[in-house]
């Protein structure tokens, strides 16, 4: 059974950011924090998590006279990032001064540099709230809100990451509904679309929201949509701004938000693509509070969840005395271990039993520190070689 083993505070306070796992480090790009200035253009920030030491670092931004300053994407939210060949490819998103973007950016962690690959073909219109995944050597983009035409999208655009040629795919079957802030997950040669915010006006934004909880699947080999008959604990109600990730060829969903019932979620679901069966995952330990717009990345057998936003318990809609912000942005990190080691289990038992840990080996005491501290930490160096 999965265990929530680590909870740390003091990381980057970010909402609607994008993150990827590159060589066992997690790179988090952009996003916003309530109260910050998003009308002044500035380079996108990058925060890096060491998944062994559970320590964050913020990479330095380029100086104005550095050529990198002209290549670095501007700070934004609602964008996507995917990993391919040990690099991160960032696309889309918007901010309050520059609007939405449709330029492709590549970040190479080995050099610490951004580049703008020259692309061709049918470039998608600028948007935010879309979803992206990599299948084979191609990045697939689905949905989002297209700013220039003021409408939701249900098109699929494909970027060949070996030639950097964009294609608008002509598909068969009934496509998934127009939407934004959904998830797109690649398993095998299939793309799995779930959730998001639609509108009864179809592609148009009429403030009549629709939240679908039906899984829809796109076969990238024959460009065909289909809607499977699902069984089990189907996530209900539908939701947007959730997280989707893959572990051992199973698709998982965490959290999200439904505007019709004004509810945030902290549940974890598993979808088996072979049987189209949903199950509610029961975890041990204290997990994250209900939230949306967080990031989830899998490294080995562990899920790293960080950031997002939740209802602020101190907000008083009538009095407005405690805080002016209805939502509370998070700077926390949670780790869900799908296969906890004996060392981790010993640490958890010691923690639960409140035993004296001074007699325990140093690595187990370090595990205890990681499970109880409220700030980023780093693992002690092994002085014995």
mmCIF file of N, CA and C in Angstrom, residues 309-370:
data_model
loop_
_atom_site.group_PDB
_atom_site.id
_atom_site.type_symbol
_atom_site.label_atom_id
_atom_site.label_comp_id
_atom_site.label_asym_id
_atom_site.label_seq_id
_atom_site.Cartn_x
_atom_site.Cartn_y
_atom_site.Cartn_z
ATOM 1 N N UNK A 309 -3.030 25.372 -4.929
ATOM 2 C CA UNK A 309 -3.804 26.344 -4.151
ATOM 3 C C UNK A 309 -5.049 25.678 -3.585
ATOM 4 N N UNK A 310 -5.487 26.181 -2.418
ATOM 5 C CA UNK A 310 -6.626 25.624 -1.685
ATOM 6 C C UNK A 310 -7.441 26.749 -1.072
ATOM 7 N N UNK A 311 -8.672 26.453 -0.638
ATOM 8 C CA UNK A 311 -9.437 27.472 0.089
ATOM 9 C C UNK A 311 -8.687 27.920 1.337
ATOM 10 N N UNK A 312 -8.659 29.212 1.569
ATOM 11 C CA UNK A 312 -7.967 29.776 2.726
ATOM 12 C C UNK A 312 -8.886 29.700 3.946
ATOM 13 N N UNK A 313 -8.500 28.954 4.967
ATOM 14 C CA UNK A 313 -9.381 28.820 6.138
ATOM 15 C C UNK A 313 -9.583 30.124 6.889
ATOM 16 N N UNK A 314 -8.729 31.116 6.658
ATOM 17 C CA UNK A 314 -8.856 32.392 7.369
ATOM 18 C C UNK A 314 -9.670 33.419 6.589
ATOM 19 N N UNK A 315 -10.133 33.033 5.394
ATOM 20 C CA UNK A 315 -10.881 33.995 4.580
ATOM 21 C C UNK A 315 -12.309 34.108 5.090
ATOM 22 N N UNK A 316 -12.749 35.323 5.307
ATOM 23 C CA UNK A 316 -14.114 35.606 5.734
ATOM 24 C C UNK A 316 -14.754 36.466 4.664
ATOM 25 N N UNK A 317 -15.664 35.876 3.893
ATOM 26 C CA UNK A 317 -16.238 36.566 2.746
ATOM 27 C C UNK A 317 -17.008 37.818 3.146
ATOM 28 N N UNK A 318 -17.618 37.801 4.324
ATOM 29 C CA UNK A 318 -18.410 38.950 4.748
ATOM 30 C C UNK A 318 -17.557 40.009 5.435
ATOM 31 N N UNK A 319 -16.684 39.573 6.329
ATOM 32 C CA UNK A 319 -15.929 40.530 7.124
ATOM 33 C C UNK A 319 -14.647 40.994 6.440
ATOM 34 N N UNK A 320 -13.994 40.084 5.687
ATOM 35 C CA UNK A 320 -12.729 40.399 5.020
ATOM 36 C C UNK A 320 -11.721 40.958 6.025
ATOM 37 N N UNK A 321 -11.724 40.376 7.241
ATOM 38 C CA UNK A 321 -10.858 40.921 8.273
ATOM 39 C C UNK A 321 -9.526 40.192 8.381
ATOM 40 N N UNK A 322 -9.524 38.897 8.112
ATOM 41 C CA UNK A 322 -8.305 38.120 8.314
ATOM 42 C C UNK A 322 -7.376 38.146 7.102
ATOM 43 N N UNK A 323 -7.943 38.065 5.941
ATOM 44 C CA UNK A 323 -7.140 38.064 4.720
ATOM 45 C C UNK A 323 -8.005 38.473 3.545
ATOM 46 N N UNK A 324 -7.386 39.102 2.549
ATOM 47 C CA UNK A 324 -8.137 39.503 1.360
ATOM 48 C C UNK A 324 -8.181 38.399 0.327
ATOM 49 N N UNK A 325 -7.436 37.312 0.546
ATOM 50 C CA UNK A 325 -7.327 36.269 -0.460
ATOM 51 C C UNK A 325 -8.197 35.061 -0.093
ATOM 52 N N UNK A 326 -9.069 34.672 -1.004
ATOM 53 C CA UNK A 326 -9.955 33.536 -0.782
ATOM 54 C C UNK A 326 -9.201 32.208 -0.855
ATOM 55 N N UNK A 327 -8.115 32.188 -1.658
ATOM 56 C CA UNK A 327 -7.330 30.975 -1.820
ATOM 57 C C UNK A 327 -5.968 31.123 -1.160
ATOM 58 N N UNK A 328 -5.407 30.001 -0.752
ATOM 59 C CA UNK A 328 -4.105 29.970 -0.094
ATOM 60 C C UNK A 328 -3.151 29.151 -0.964
ATOM 61 N N UNK A 329 -2.057 29.791 -1.397
ATOM 62 C CA UNK A 329 -1.078 29.119 -2.242
ATOM 63 C C UNK A 329 -0.074 28.355 -1.369
ATOM 64 N N UNK A 330 0.357 27.199 -1.868
ATOM 65 C CA UNK A 330 1.189 26.304 -1.071
ATOM 66 C C UNK A 330 2.654 26.329 -1.491
ATOM 67 N N UNK A 331 3.534 26.129 -0.504
ATOM 68 C CA UNK A 331 4.972 25.999 -0.757
ATOM 69 C C UNK A 331 5.478 24.665 -0.209
ATOM 70 N N UNK A 332 4.593 23.678 -0.169
ATOM 71 C CA UNK A 332 4.925 22.414 0.463
ATOM 72 C C UNK A 332 5.348 21.353 -0.547
ATOM 73 N N UNK A 333 5.870 20.266 -0.016
ATOM 74 C CA UNK A 333 6.264 19.100 -0.799
ATOM 75 C C UNK A 333 5.798 17.851 -0.056
ATOM 76 N N UNK A 334 5.121 16.955 -0.790
ATOM 77 C CA UNK A 334 4.721 15.664 -0.247
ATOM 78 C C UNK A 334 5.331 14.564 -1.106
ATOM 79 N N UNK A 335 5.728 13.480 -0.452
ATOM 80 C CA UNK A 335 6.277 12.333 -1.162
ATOM 81 C C UNK A 335 5.411 11.114 -0.858
ATOM 82 N N UNK A 336 4.907 10.473 -1.913
ATOM 83 C CA UNK A 336 4.146 9.231 -1.800
ATOM 84 C C UNK A 336 5.036 8.098 -2.286
ATOM 85 N N UNK A 337 5.348 7.173 -1.395
ATOM 86 C CA UNK A 337 6.225 6.045 -1.724
ATOM 87 C C UNK A 337 5.347 4.832 -2.035
ATOM 88 N N UNK A 338 5.391 4.367 -3.288
ATOM 89 C CA UNK A 338 4.571 3.224 -3.685
ATOM 90 C C UNK A 338 5.141 1.911 -3.152
ATOM 91 N N UNK A 339 6.443 1.847 -2.987
ATOM 92 C CA UNK A 339 7.096 0.631 -2.485
ATOM 93 C C UNK A 339 8.101 1.052 -1.406
ATOM 94 N N UNK A 340 7.635 1.407 -0.223
ATOM 95 C CA UNK A 340 8.560 1.890 0.811
ATOM 96 C C UNK A 340 9.542 0.802 1.223
ATOM 97 N N UNK A 341 10.787 1.191 1.402
ATOM 98 C CA UNK A 341 11.835 0.255 1.796
ATOM 99 C C UNK A 341 11.678 -0.116 3.267
ATOM 100 N N UNK A 342 12.391 -1.167 3.670
ATOM 101 C CA UNK A 342 12.375 -1.567 5.078
ATOM 102 C C UNK A 342 12.885 -0.433 5.960
ATOM 103 N N UNK A 343 13.881 0.290 5.466
ATOM 104 C CA UNK A 343 14.413 1.428 6.219
ATOM 105 C C UNK A 343 13.340 2.486 6.441
ATOM 106 N N UNK A 344 12.588 2.780 5.385
ATOM 107 C CA UNK A 344 11.531 3.776 5.499
ATOM 108 C C UNK A 344 10.428 3.302 6.438
ATOM 109 N N UNK A 345 10.064 2.019 6.339
ATOM 110 C CA UNK A 345 9.032 1.484 7.221
ATOM 111 C C UNK A 345 9.473 1.529 8.676
ATOM 112 N N UNK A 346 10.758 1.243 8.928
ATOM 113 C CA UNK A 346 11.280 1.340 10.304
ATOM 114 C C UNK A 346 11.172 2.770 10.822
ATOM 115 N N UNK A 347 11.497 3.716 9.953
ATOM 116 C CA UNK A 347 11.413 5.111 10.356
ATOM 117 C C UNK A 347 9.976 5.509 10.639
ATOM 118 N N UNK A 348 9.052 5.037 9.828
ATOM 119 C CA UNK A 348 7.644 5.366 10.029
ATOM 120 C C UNK A 348 7.126 4.778 11.344
ATOM 121 N N UNK A 349 7.515 3.541 11.628
ATOM 122 C CA UNK A 349 7.080 2.913 12.875
ATOM 123 C C UNK A 349 7.672 3.649 14.077
ATOM 124 N N UNK A 350 8.950 4.029 13.960
ATOM 125 C CA UNK A 350 9.578 4.783 15.051
ATOM 126 C C UNK A 350 8.875 6.106 15.274
ATOM 127 N N UNK A 351 8.505 6.743 14.194
ATOM 128 C CA UNK A 351 7.824 8.032 14.288
ATOM 129 C C UNK A 351 6.452 7.870 14.939
ATOM 130 N N UNK A 352 5.720 6.852 14.485
ATOM 131 C CA UNK A 352 4.370 6.636 15.017
ATOM 132 C C UNK A 352 4.419 6.240 16.490
ATOM 133 N N UNK A 353 5.423 5.459 16.864
ATOM 134 C CA UNK A 353 5.517 4.959 18.242
ATOM 135 C C UNK A 353 6.197 5.945 19.175
ATOM 136 N N UNK A 354 6.765 7.035 18.617
ATOM 137 C CA UNK A 354 7.446 8.062 19.408
ATOM 138 C C UNK A 354 8.565 7.464 20.260
ATOM 139 N N UNK A 355 9.346 6.569 19.646
ATOM 140 C CA UNK A 355 10.433 5.943 20.396
ATOM 141 C C UNK A 355 11.682 6.806 20.334
ATOM 142 N N UNK A 356 12.609 6.540 21.243
ATOM 143 C CA UNK A 356 13.903 7.227 21.243
ATOM 144 C C UNK A 356 14.698 6.768 20.027
ATOM 145 N N UNK A 357 15.061 7.708 19.170
ATOM 146 C CA UNK A 357 15.718 7.357 17.906
ATOM 147 C C UNK A 357 17.237 7.472 17.971
ATOM 148 N N UNK A 358 17.775 7.815 19.114
ATOM 149 C CA UNK A 358 19.223 8.038 19.186
ATOM 150 C C UNK A 358 20.019 6.768 18.918
ATOM 151 N N UNK A 359 19.399 5.602 19.148
ATOM 152 C CA UNK A 359 20.111 4.352 18.950
ATOM 153 C C UNK A 359 19.989 3.831 17.520
ATOM 154 N N UNK A 360 19.197 4.499 16.700
ATOM 155 C CA UNK A 360 18.964 4.026 15.333
ATOM 156 C C UNK A 360 20.123 4.428 14.422
ATOM 157 N N UNK A 361 20.329 3.669 13.335
ATOM 158 C CA UNK A 361 21.359 4.043 12.358
ATOM 159 C C UNK A 361 21.110 5.435 11.796
ATOM 160 N N UNK A 362 22.202 6.073 11.345
ATOM 161 C CA UNK A 362 22.107 7.454 10.882
ATOM 162 C C UNK A 362 21.141 7.605 9.714
ATOM 163 N N UNK A 363 21.126 6.626 8.768
ATOM 164 C CA UNK A 363 20.257 6.782 7.601
ATOM 165 C C UNK A 363 18.787 6.723 7.991
ATOM 166 N N UNK A 364 18.447 5.919 9.018
ATOM 167 C CA UNK A 364 17.051 5.877 9.468
ATOM 168 C C UNK A 364 16.699 7.158 10.209
ATOM 169 N N UNK A 365 17.641 7.673 11.013
ATOM 170 C CA UNK A 365 17.375 8.954 11.685
ATOM 171 C C UNK A 365 17.198 10.075 10.670
ATOM 172 N N UNK A 366 17.932 9.988 9.544
ATOM 173 C CA UNK A 366 17.743 10.990 8.491
ATOM 174 C C UNK A 366 16.352 10.881 7.878
ATOM 175 N N UNK A 367 15.887 9.633 7.689
ATOM 176 C CA UNK A 367 14.530 9.449 7.170
ATOM 177 C C UNK A 367 13.521 10.083 8.114
ATOM 178 N N UNK A 368 13.716 9.906 9.405
ATOM 179 C CA UNK A 368 12.817 10.522 10.382
ATOM 180 C C UNK A 368 12.845 12.034 10.276
ATOM 181 N N UNK A 369 14.029 12.600 10.098
ATOM 182 C CA UNK A 369 14.150 14.047 9.952
ATOM 183 C C UNK A 369 13.371 14.519 8.734
ATOM 184 N N UNK A 370 13.467 13.781 7.637
ATOM 185 C CA UNK A 370 12.755 14.157 6.415
ATOM 186 C C UNK A 370 11.250 14.099 6.609
#
